[in-house]
Each structure stands twice: as C-alpha cells, then as structure tokens.
Coordinates of C-alpha atoms and ligand atoms in Angstrom, one line a residue:
M1300 CA 19.3 5.9 -10.5
S1301 CA 15.7 4.9 -10.9
E1302 CA 13.4 7.7 -12.3
R1303 CA 10.6 6.7 -10.0
S1304 CA 11.5 7.7 -6.5
V1305 CA 8.7 8.2 -3.9
L1306 CA 8.9 10.0 -0.5
V1307 CA 6.6 8.2 2.0
T1308 CA 5.8 10.2 5.1
G1309 CA 4.7 8.0 8.1
A1310 CA 6.6 5.1 6.4
S1311 CA 6.9 3.0 9.5
G1312 CA 3.2 3.3 10.5
Y1313 CA 0.5 0.7 9.9
I1314 CA -0.6 1.7 6.4
G1315 CA 2.7 3.3 5.4
S1316 CA 4.7 0.1 6.1
H1317 CA 2.4 -2.1 3.9
T1318 CA 2.5 0.6 1.2
C1319 CA 6.3 0.7 1.2
V1320 CA 6.4 -3.1 0.6
C1321 CA 4.0 -2.7 -2.3
L1322 CA 6.0 0.2 -3.8
L1323 CA 9.3 -1.6 -3.5
Q1324 CA 7.9 -4.7 -5.1
N1325 CA 6.6 -2.6 -8.0
G1326 CA 9.9 -0.9 -9.0
W1327 CA 9.7 2.3 -6.9
R1328 CA 12.7 3.6 -5.1
V1329 CA 11.3 4.4 -1.6
I1330 CA 12.6 7.1 0.7
G1331 CA 10.7 6.8 4.0
I1332 CA 10.5 9.4 6.8
D1333 CA 8.9 9.1 10.2
N1334 CA 9.4 10.6 13.7
F1335 CA 8.3 7.3 15.4
S1336 CA 5.7 9.1 17.4
N1337 CA 3.4 6.1 16.8
S1338 CA 5.6 3.4 15.4
S1339 CA 8.8 1.5 15.9
P1340 CA 12.2 1.6 14.1
K1341 CA 12.0 -2.2 13.9
V1342 CA 9.5 -1.8 11.1
I1343 CA 12.0 -0.7 8.4
P1344 CA 14.2 -3.8 8.3
R1345 CA 11.0 -5.9 8.2
I1346 CA 9.8 -4.0 5.2
E1347 CA 13.1 -4.7 3.5
Q1348 CA 13.0 -8.3 4.5
I1349 CA 9.5 -8.8 2.9
A1350 CA 10.4 -6.9 -0.2
Q1351 CA 13.9 -8.4 -0.4
L1352 CA 15.0 -4.8 -1.5
P1353 CA 16.5 -1.9 0.4
M1354 CA 14.8 1.4 1.1
S1355 CA 16.2 4.7 2.4
F1356 CA 14.9 6.0 5.7
H1357 CA 15.3 9.2 7.7
R1358 CA 14.0 9.8 11.2
L1359 CA 12.4 13.1 10.8
D1360 CA 9.3 15.2 11.7
I1361 CA 7.5 16.6 8.7
R1362 CA 7.4 20.0 10.4
D1363 CA 11.2 20.1 10.2
T1364 CA 11.3 22.0 6.9
S1365 CA 15.0 22.5 6.6
A1366 CA 15.8 18.8 7.1
L1367 CA 13.0 17.9 4.7
S1368 CA 14.3 20.2 2.0
E1369 CA 17.7 18.7 2.3
I1370 CA 16.4 15.2 1.8
L1371 CA 14.3 16.2 -1.2
R1372 CA 17.3 17.7 -2.8
Q1373 CA 19.5 14.7 -2.2
E1374 CA 16.9 12.1 -3.2
H1375 CA 15.4 13.4 -6.5
I1376 CA 11.8 12.7 -5.6
T1377 CA 9.1 12.1 -8.2
A1378 CA 6.1 12.0 -6.0
V1379 CA 5.0 11.9 -2.3
V1380 CA 2.7 9.6 -0.4
H1381 CA 1.7 11.5 2.8
F1382 CA 0.6 9.2 5.7
A1383 CA 2.2 11.0 8.6
G1384 CA -0.4 12.2 11.1
L1385 CA -2.1 11.4 14.4
K1386 CA -5.3 9.3 14.1
S1387 CA -7.0 8.7 17.4
V1388 CA -10.5 10.3 17.7
S1389 CA -10.6 10.2 21.5
E1390 CA -7.1 11.7 21.8
S1391 CA -8.0 14.4 19.4
V1392 CA -10.9 15.5 21.6
A1393 CA -8.5 15.7 24.6
K1394 CA -5.6 17.3 22.7
P1395 CA -7.0 19.2 19.7
L1396 CA -4.0 21.5 19.3
D1397 CA -1.7 18.5 18.9
Y1398 CA -3.9 17.3 16.1
F1399 CA -4.1 20.6 14.3
D1400 CA -0.4 21.1 14.7
N1401 CA 0.6 17.7 13.5
N1402 CA -2.0 17.0 10.9
V1403 CA -2.7 20.5 9.5
C1404 CA 0.5 22.5 10.2
G1405 CA 2.5 19.4 9.3
S1406 CA 0.8 19.1 6.0
V1407 CA 1.3 22.9 5.3
A1408 CA 5.0 22.5 6.1
L1409 CA 5.3 19.5 3.8
L1410 CA 3.4 21.2 1.0
R1411 CA 5.5 24.4 1.2
V1412 CA 8.7 22.4 0.9
L1413 CA 7.3 20.4 -2.0
Q1414 CA 6.3 23.6 -3.8
Q1415 CA 9.7 25.1 -3.2
E1416 CA 11.4 22.0 -4.6
G1417 CA 9.1 21.8 -7.6
I1418 CA 7.5 18.4 -6.5
R1419 CA 3.8 18.5 -7.4
K1420 CA 2.6 14.9 -7.2
L1421 CA 1.0 13.9 -3.9
V1422 CA -1.2 11.2 -2.5
F1423 CA -2.9 12.2 0.7
S1424 CA -4.4 9.8 3.3
S1425 CA -7.9 11.0 4.0
S1426 CA -10.6 9.1 5.7
A1427 CA -14.3 8.2 5.5
T1428 CA -14.6 10.2 8.7
V1429 CA -15.0 13.3 6.4
Y1430 CA -18.5 12.0 5.5
G1431 CA -19.6 12.7 9.1
E1432 CA -23.0 10.9 9.5
P1433 CA -23.8 9.7 5.9
T1434 CA -27.4 10.2 4.9
S1435 CA -27.3 7.2 2.6
V1436 CA -25.1 4.2 1.8
P1437 CA -23.1 3.2 -0.2
V1438 CA -21.3 6.6 0.3
T1439 CA -20.2 8.2 -2.9
E1440 CA -17.4 10.8 -3.2
E1441 CA -20.1 13.4 -3.9
A1442 CA -21.7 12.9 -0.5
S1443 CA -21.6 16.0 1.7
T1444 CA -18.7 16.3 4.1
S1445 CA -18.6 17.3 7.8
A1446 CA -16.6 16.7 10.9
T1447 CA -17.7 15.7 14.4
N1448 CA -14.3 15.7 16.2
P1449 CA -10.9 17.4 15.9
Y1450 CA -9.3 14.5 14.1
G1451 CA -12.0 14.5 11.4
R1452 CA -11.8 18.3 11.2
S1453 CA -8.0 18.1 10.6
K1454 CA -8.6 15.7 7.7
L1455 CA -11.3 17.9 6.2
M1456 CA -9.1 21.0 6.6
V1457 CA -6.3 19.4 4.8
E1458 CA -8.6 18.2 2.0
Q1459 CA -9.9 21.8 1.7
M1460 CA -6.4 23.2 1.7
L1461 CA -5.4 20.8 -1.1
S1462 CA -8.4 21.8 -3.1
D1463 CA -7.4 25.5 -2.8
L1464 CA -3.8 24.7 -3.8
I1465 CA -5.0 22.8 -6.9
N1466 CA -7.2 25.9 -7.8
S1467 CA -4.2 28.2 -7.4
D1468 CA -1.8 26.1 -9.5
A1469 CA -3.2 23.5 -12.0
T1470 CA 0.2 21.8 -12.3
W1471 CA -0.4 20.1 -8.9
R1472 CA -1.5 16.5 -9.3
I1473 CA -3.1 15.4 -6.0
A1474 CA -4.9 12.1 -5.2
T1475 CA -7.0 12.3 -2.1
L1476 CA -7.8 8.8 -0.9
R1477 CA -10.6 8.3 1.6
Y1478 CA -10.0 5.1 3.4
F1479 CA -12.8 3.1 5.0
N1480 CA -11.7 0.7 7.8
P1481 CA -8.2 -0.7 7.2
V1482 CA -7.6 -4.1 8.9
G1483 CA -5.4 -7.2 8.4
A1484 CA -1.7 -7.4 8.0
H1485 CA 0.9 -8.6 5.5
E1486 CA 0.6 -12.3 5.1
S1487 CA 4.2 -12.9 6.1
G1488 CA 3.1 -12.0 9.7
L1489 CA 6.1 -9.6 9.9
I1490 CA 4.3 -6.3 9.8
G1491 CA 0.9 -5.3 11.1
E1492 CA -1.0 -2.8 13.3
D1493 CA 0.5 -2.2 16.7
P1494 CA -1.5 0.2 18.8
R1495 CA 0.4 1.8 21.6
D1496 CA -2.5 2.1 24.0
V1497 CA -5.8 0.4 24.4
P1498 CA -7.1 0.0 20.8
N1499 CA -9.9 2.3 19.7
N1500 CA -10.6 0.3 16.6
L1501 CA -12.5 -3.0 16.4
M1502 CA -10.1 -5.4 14.7
P1503 CA -7.0 -4.7 16.9
F1504 CA -9.2 -5.0 20.0
I1505 CA -10.6 -8.3 18.9
A1506 CA -7.1 -9.6 18.1
Q1507 CA -5.9 -8.6 21.6
V1508 CA -8.8 -10.5 23.1
A1509 CA -8.0 -13.5 21.0
V1510 CA -4.4 -13.5 22.0
G1511 CA -5.3 -13.2 25.7
R1512 CA -4.1 -9.6 26.3
R1513 CA -7.7 -8.4 27.1
P1514 CA -10.5 -10.4 28.7
Q1515 CA -13.4 -9.5 26.5
L1516 CA -14.7 -7.2 23.7
Q1517 CA -17.4 -4.7 24.4
V1518 CA -19.8 -4.5 21.5
F1519 CA -20.9 -0.8 21.4
G1520 CA -24.7 -0.7 20.7
D1521 CA -27.3 -3.4 20.3
D1522 CA -30.1 -1.4 18.8
Y1523 CA -28.7 0.1 15.6
P1524 CA -31.0 -0.5 12.6
T1525 CA -28.7 -3.1 11.2
V1526 CA -28.7 -6.9 10.6
D1527 CA -28.0 -7.7 14.3
G1528 CA -28.2 -4.3 16.0
S1529 CA -24.4 -3.8 16.0
G1530 CA -22.6 -1.2 13.8
V1531 CA -21.8 -1.9 10.2
R1532 CA -18.5 -0.8 8.5
D1533 CA -16.6 -1.4 5.3
Y1534 CA -13.4 -3.3 6.4
I1535 CA -10.6 -3.3 3.8
H1536 CA -7.5 -5.4 3.8
V1537 CA -4.5 -3.2 4.4
V1538 CA -2.6 -4.8 1.4
D1539 CA -5.5 -3.9 -0.9
L1540 CA -5.3 -0.4 0.5
A1541 CA -1.6 -0.3 -0.2
R1542 CA -2.2 -1.4 -3.8
G1543 CA -4.7 1.5 -4.1
H1544 CA -1.8 3.9 -3.4
L1545 CA 0.2 2.3 -6.2
A1546 CA -2.7 2.7 -8.6
A1547 CA -3.2 6.3 -7.5
L1548 CA 0.5 7.1 -8.1
D1549 CA 0.4 5.5 -11.6
R1550 CA -2.6 7.7 -12.4
L1551 CA -0.8 10.8 -11.2
L1552 CA 2.3 10.0 -13.3
N1553 CA 0.3 9.5 -16.5
H1554 CA -2.6 12.0 -16.3
A1555 CA -2.7 15.7 -15.4
G1556 CA -5.3 16.8 -12.8
S1557 CA -6.4 15.8 -9.3
F1558 CA -9.0 13.4 -7.9
T1559 CA -10.7 12.1 -4.8
V1560 CA -11.6 8.5 -4.4
N1561 CA -13.0 6.2 -1.8
L1562 CA -10.9 3.1 -1.0
G1563 CA -13.3 0.5 0.4
T1564 CA -14.7 -2.9 -0.6
G1565 CA -18.3 -1.6 -1.0
R1566 CA -19.5 -4.3 1.5
G1567 CA -20.9 -3.7 5.0
V1568 CA -20.0 -6.0 7.8
S1569 CA -21.5 -5.9 11.4
V1570 CA -19.4 -6.1 14.6
L1571 CA -20.9 -9.6 15.3
Q1572 CA -20.1 -10.8 11.8
A1573 CA -16.5 -9.5 12.2
V1574 CA -16.2 -11.3 15.5
A1575 CA -17.6 -14.6 14.0
A1576 CA -15.1 -14.4 11.1
F1577 CA -12.2 -13.7 13.6
E1578 CA -13.2 -16.7 15.8
Q1579 CA -13.2 -18.9 12.7
A1580 CA -9.8 -17.6 11.5
S1581 CA -8.1 -17.9 14.9
G1582 CA -9.9 -20.9 16.4
R1583 CA -10.3 -18.8 19.6
T1584 CA -13.5 -17.7 21.3
I1585 CA -13.9 -14.0 21.7
P1586 CA -15.9 -13.3 24.9
L1587 CA -18.4 -10.5 24.3
Q1588 CA -20.3 -8.0 26.3
R1589 CA -23.1 -5.9 24.7
A1590 CA -22.6 -2.3 25.8
A1591 CA -24.1 1.1 25.2
R1592 CA -23.5 2.9 22.0
R1593 CA -20.1 4.7 21.7
S1594 CA -20.5 8.4 21.6
G1595 CA -20.0 9.8 18.0
D1596 CA -20.6 6.4 16.4
I1597 CA -22.8 6.0 13.4
A1598 CA -25.0 2.9 12.5
T1599 CA -23.8 2.0 9.0
C1600 CA -21.1 3.2 6.7
Y1601 CA -19.8 1.5 3.6
A1602 CA -18.2 2.8 0.4
S1603 CA -19.3 3.2 -3.1
A1604 CA -16.1 1.7 -4.7
T1605 CA -17.0 2.3 -8.3
R1606 CA -15.0 5.5 -8.9
A1607 CA -11.7 3.8 -7.8
T1608 CA -12.4 1.0 -10.3
E1609 CA -13.3 3.4 -13.1
L1610 CA -10.5 5.9 -12.5
L1611 CA -7.7 3.7 -11.2
G1612 CA -8.6 0.2 -12.4
W1613 CA -8.4 -0.8 -8.7
Q1614 CA -10.7 -2.9 -6.6
A1615 CA -10.3 -4.7 -3.3
E1616 CA -9.5 -8.4 -3.8
Y1617 CA -9.5 -9.8 -0.3
G1618 CA -12.5 -10.7 1.8
L1619 CA -13.2 -10.7 5.5
D1620 CA -11.8 -14.3 6.0
K1621 CA -8.4 -13.3 4.7
M1622 CA -8.5 -10.0 6.6
C1623 CA -9.0 -11.9 9.8
A1624 CA -6.6 -14.7 9.0
D1625 CA -3.8 -12.3 8.2
H1626 CA -4.6 -10.0 11.2
W1627 CA -4.5 -13.1 13.5
R1628 CA -1.2 -14.4 12.1
W1629 CA 0.4 -11.0 12.8
Q1630 CA -1.0 -10.9 16.3
H1631 CA -0.2 -14.5 17.1
N1632 CA 3.4 -14.2 15.9
N1633 CA 3.9 -10.8 17.7
P1634 CA 1.6 -11.0 20.8
D1635 CA 3.1 -7.8 22.3
G1636 CA 3.6 -6.0 19.0
Y1637 CA 7.0 -5.0 17.6
Ligands
NAD2918 P1 0.0 5.1 12.1 O1 -0.1 5.9 13.3 O2 0.3 3.7 12.2 O3 1.0 5.8 11.1 C1 1.3 7.2 11.0 C2 2.8 7.4 11.1 O4 3.1 8.8 11.0 C3 3.4 6.9 12.4 O5 4.4 6.0 12.1 C4 3.8 8.1 13.1 O6 5.0 7.9 13.9 C5 4.1 9.0 12.0 N1 4.0 10.5 12.3 C6 3.0 11.1 12.9 N2 3.2 12.4 13.0 C7 4.4 12.6 12.3 C8 5.2 13.8 12.0 N3 4.8 15.0 12.4 N4 6.3 13.6 11.3 C9 6.7 12.4 10.9 N5 6.0 11.3 11.2 C10 4.9 11.4 11.9 O7 -1.4 5.3 11.3 P2 -2.0 4.6 10.0 O8 -3.1 3.8 10.4 O9 -0.9 4.0 9.3 O10 -2.6 5.9 9.2 C11 -1.8 6.5 8.2 C12 -2.7 7.7 7.8 O11 -3.9 7.3 7.3 C13 -3.0 8.8 8.8 O12 -2.9 10.0 8.3 C14 -4.4 8.4 9.2 O13 -5.1 9.6 9.7 C15 -5.0 8.0 7.9 N6 -6.1 7.1 8.1 C16 -6.0 5.9 8.9 C17 -7.1 5.1 9.1 C18 -7.0 3.9 9.9 O14 -8.0 3.4 10.4 N7 -5.8 3.4 10.2 C19 -8.3 5.4 8.5 C20 -8.4 6.5 7.7 C21 -7.3 7.4 7.5
UD1_2919 C1 -13.3 5.0 13.9 C2 -13.2 6.5 14.1 C3 -13.1 7.2 12.7 C4 -11.9 6.6 12.0 C5 -12.0 5.1 11.9 C6 -10.8 4.5 11.2 C7 -14.5 7.0 16.2 C8 -15.8 7.5 16.7 N1 -14.4 6.9 14.8 O1 -14.4 4.7 13.2 O2 -13.0 8.6 12.9 O3 -11.9 7.2 10.7 O4 -12.1 4.6 13.2 O5 -9.7 4.7 12.0 O6 -13.6 6.5 16.9 N2 -16.6 -1.3 18.1 C9 -17.0 -2.1 19.2 N3 -16.1 -2.3 20.2 C10 -14.9 -1.8 20.2 C11 -14.5 -1.0 19.1 C12 -15.4 -0.8 18.1 O7 -18.1 -2.6 19.2 O8 -14.1 -2.0 21.2 C13 -17.5 -1.1 17.0 C14 -17.9 0.4 16.7 O9 -19.0 0.7 17.5 C15 -18.2 0.3 15.2 C16 -17.2 -0.8 14.7 O10 -16.9 -1.6 15.8 O11 -19.5 -0.1 15.0 C17 -16.0 -0.2 14.1 O12 -15.3 0.6 15.0 P1 -13.9 1.3 14.7 O13 -12.9 0.2 14.3 O14 -13.5 2.2 15.9 O15 -14.1 2.2 13.4 P2 -15.2 3.4 13.1 O16 -16.2 3.4 14.1 O17 -15.6 3.2 11.7

C-alpha cells in the first residue's frame, strides 16, 4: 500500500474534483468523501478517467463521525484536504444555521475524529472573503480579517478554531489556504463547475449566457473606482488552485508547523475585461446590462501571492485567456452540467 494516502472531503465538488485529479497524478492514493449535497456522483468516474487511475470513494456526511472513524481506520490516512462545506453567500444570509451546522459543526466533527485517530495533517479551504473589505491591495496574509455575512463568518470561525487547536497541540500541521476567485475547468472538458441554481459568481454566469441558458449578464456597479467602473477580482485557474493543494501537502509532510497562505495570481481583472476575454475564447457575444451595485460587494480585491511562492514554491501559471478557454470547453461540452 502507498504510504501517501489522502482523505479529500467534498471530493466531487468543483475544486475537490480538480484536486483529486492532481493528487492521483502525483502519486497520492485518494480516498474521497462527499454527501452530494452540491455535486453529482458522475464526477468520480470522470476524475478516474482523466487521471487514468482509480480512487476510493464513500458517500458520507462529514458530521457522521462513526462512519468517518471507520473509514479512517480502514484506509490508513496520512493527511486530509477539507473542502466539504456550503458556499453561497446569499443562501447563508437566508439559512445561517445551515451554514454554521455544515461548515463549523462539520469541521468540528471532522477534527474530533482526526484527533481521535491520530491524523494531524490538514489542508483547509478558506477564502479571501475573510479579508472583508480590504483597506489596501494587494491583500497580504497579515491584513485584518472580518466577516460581512454568515458564510464568511463560518470560514473565519473555522480559521480561528484551527488556530486554537494548533496552540493547544503543536503536533498539528495545518495549511489554511485562502482562495481568491477560482474559475476555469480541467482542459479535458470532463469536469468543471456546475452550479445547481442561478449562478452567484461571475464566470459561471457568463458561461451560461454564452451557451444560451441565460439571456444576458448583469454587470453589478458602473461607478467603482476601477479601470472601467466594474468590480476587480483576482481570478485563478482551478487547476492552478489544485496544484496549490499539492504544494501545501508536500510542505506539511516535510516541515513541522502550520501556515496560512493566499492562493491567487496577484493580478486584478475587471468584470468587463473578464467578459471580453470570454467572448474572445468562446467566439460568442455576451449581452450585457449595467446594473446597480450588488449589496455586500467590494470594488477591488486581489492577492499578494508572494508568501505562497516563498513557502510552497508555488505560483499560478495560467492566465485569463486559458481560464476562459477551459471554462468555455467545459460549458460547451456539458451545456446542462453533469
Ligand atoms: P462545491 O460546492 O462545488 O464543493 C463542496 C462539496 O462539499 C460538494 O460536493 C458538496 O456536496 C460537499 N459537501 C457539502 N457539505 C458536506 C458535508 N456536510 N459532508 C460531506 N460533503 C459535503 O464548492 P467548491 O467551489 O468546490 O468549494 C470547496 C471549498 O472551497 C468550500 O469549502 C468553499 O467554501 C471553499 N471556497 C470556494 C470558493 C469558490 O469560489 N468556489 C472560494 C473560496 C473558498
Ligand atoms: C463572491 C462572494 C464571496 C466568495 C467569492 C468566491 C458575494 C457578495 N461574495 O465574491 O464571499 O468568497 O464569491 O466564491 O457573493 N458580478 C457581476 N454580475 C454577476 C456576478 C458577479 O457583475 O452576475 C461581478 C461582481 O459584482 C464582482 C465580480 O463580478 O465584481 C465577481 O463576482 P463573484 O464571482 O460573485 O465573486 P466575489 O464578488 O469576489
């Protein structure tokens, strides 16, 4: 049996599926779990098809601690990558208890089982949302944190809990990864983002307009102090993000201690620039309507990506054109998702 076995929670989700491919391709034995609350069982064979390698998979909720313990005992896990959670800001405002139960209580349940089974290497999916409204850009990991909605608060609470856990027991090795805006898809076109409802995020919305599922994109805000008045974000290719998890795991295997890093490109792109790049990649026109600012949105957010390079030897490789081309291939090949 391989010595390097990784448990991936939320394995069939958007970022989880791309990370499973990357882990398999780099010699990890992968044991995925997911309750399919926001993903499809069809994802798992597609991961195996791309990697040309098998993975183990268990349909499971991370809050089911007895089933989780059983799996950890069977599978001899070295480390855990923890993606499982709910991620819609608007839904979190409507159903805050669901978010605290799933994201916070779910993480507590997982951590208790890991502690009990003596597994102390963890990579956690956090978000740039923990920076709240950044006072300056690029945003470094030292910037102050805050939350403006229950989703963001759930991420911040887990970050704080992990920090207390590390303080209580220095044998934990925890990588907290703060993602900026993941977009794109695997270049095979077999896996990608498949929102269940109307997409909240920009790129999946643009892709659904391009493929004819929605008539037009609303551009939220025309008076931000940016290059063209629309919001600026740091879009990062999901495969680059997946590679960031591999680099974080390598660091955890070889060095004691814990760390927090941003995973972004360090470059800001406006909504109108993203639309232009998507039109170029797809050859389709994206009808636009300028609309009022979306409540809770900030003008500009992009990462300082230097710590990830210094600590992990990682940096994003793919630019906006490839993000759009790969996102479009996925959407075009799978117009209705999985
Ligand atoms: P996703 O919804 O595609 O994947 C999450 C997966 O977790 C889904 O497959 C879902 O079915 C599963 N899941 C949810 N609750 C579960 C539970 N209790 N037990 C077992 N499985 C459960 O989301 P994603 O975009 O892949 O995001 C992965 C993680 O990264 C999330 O924690 C999210 O908050 C975080 N994140 C995402 C983004 C983004 O823009 N996509 C940005 C920053 C952080
Ligand atoms: C959103 C979430 C944030 C989460 C992040 C990644 C909100 C308020 N914030 O942030 O918590 O961490 O996604 O999942 O939901 N836009 C449009 N039209 C659209 C959709 C978006 O113009 O239909 C604009 C937005 O105003 C923004 C940019 O596109 O300027 C990116 O939006 P989005 O993809 O939702 O990401 P964030 O706003 O960064």
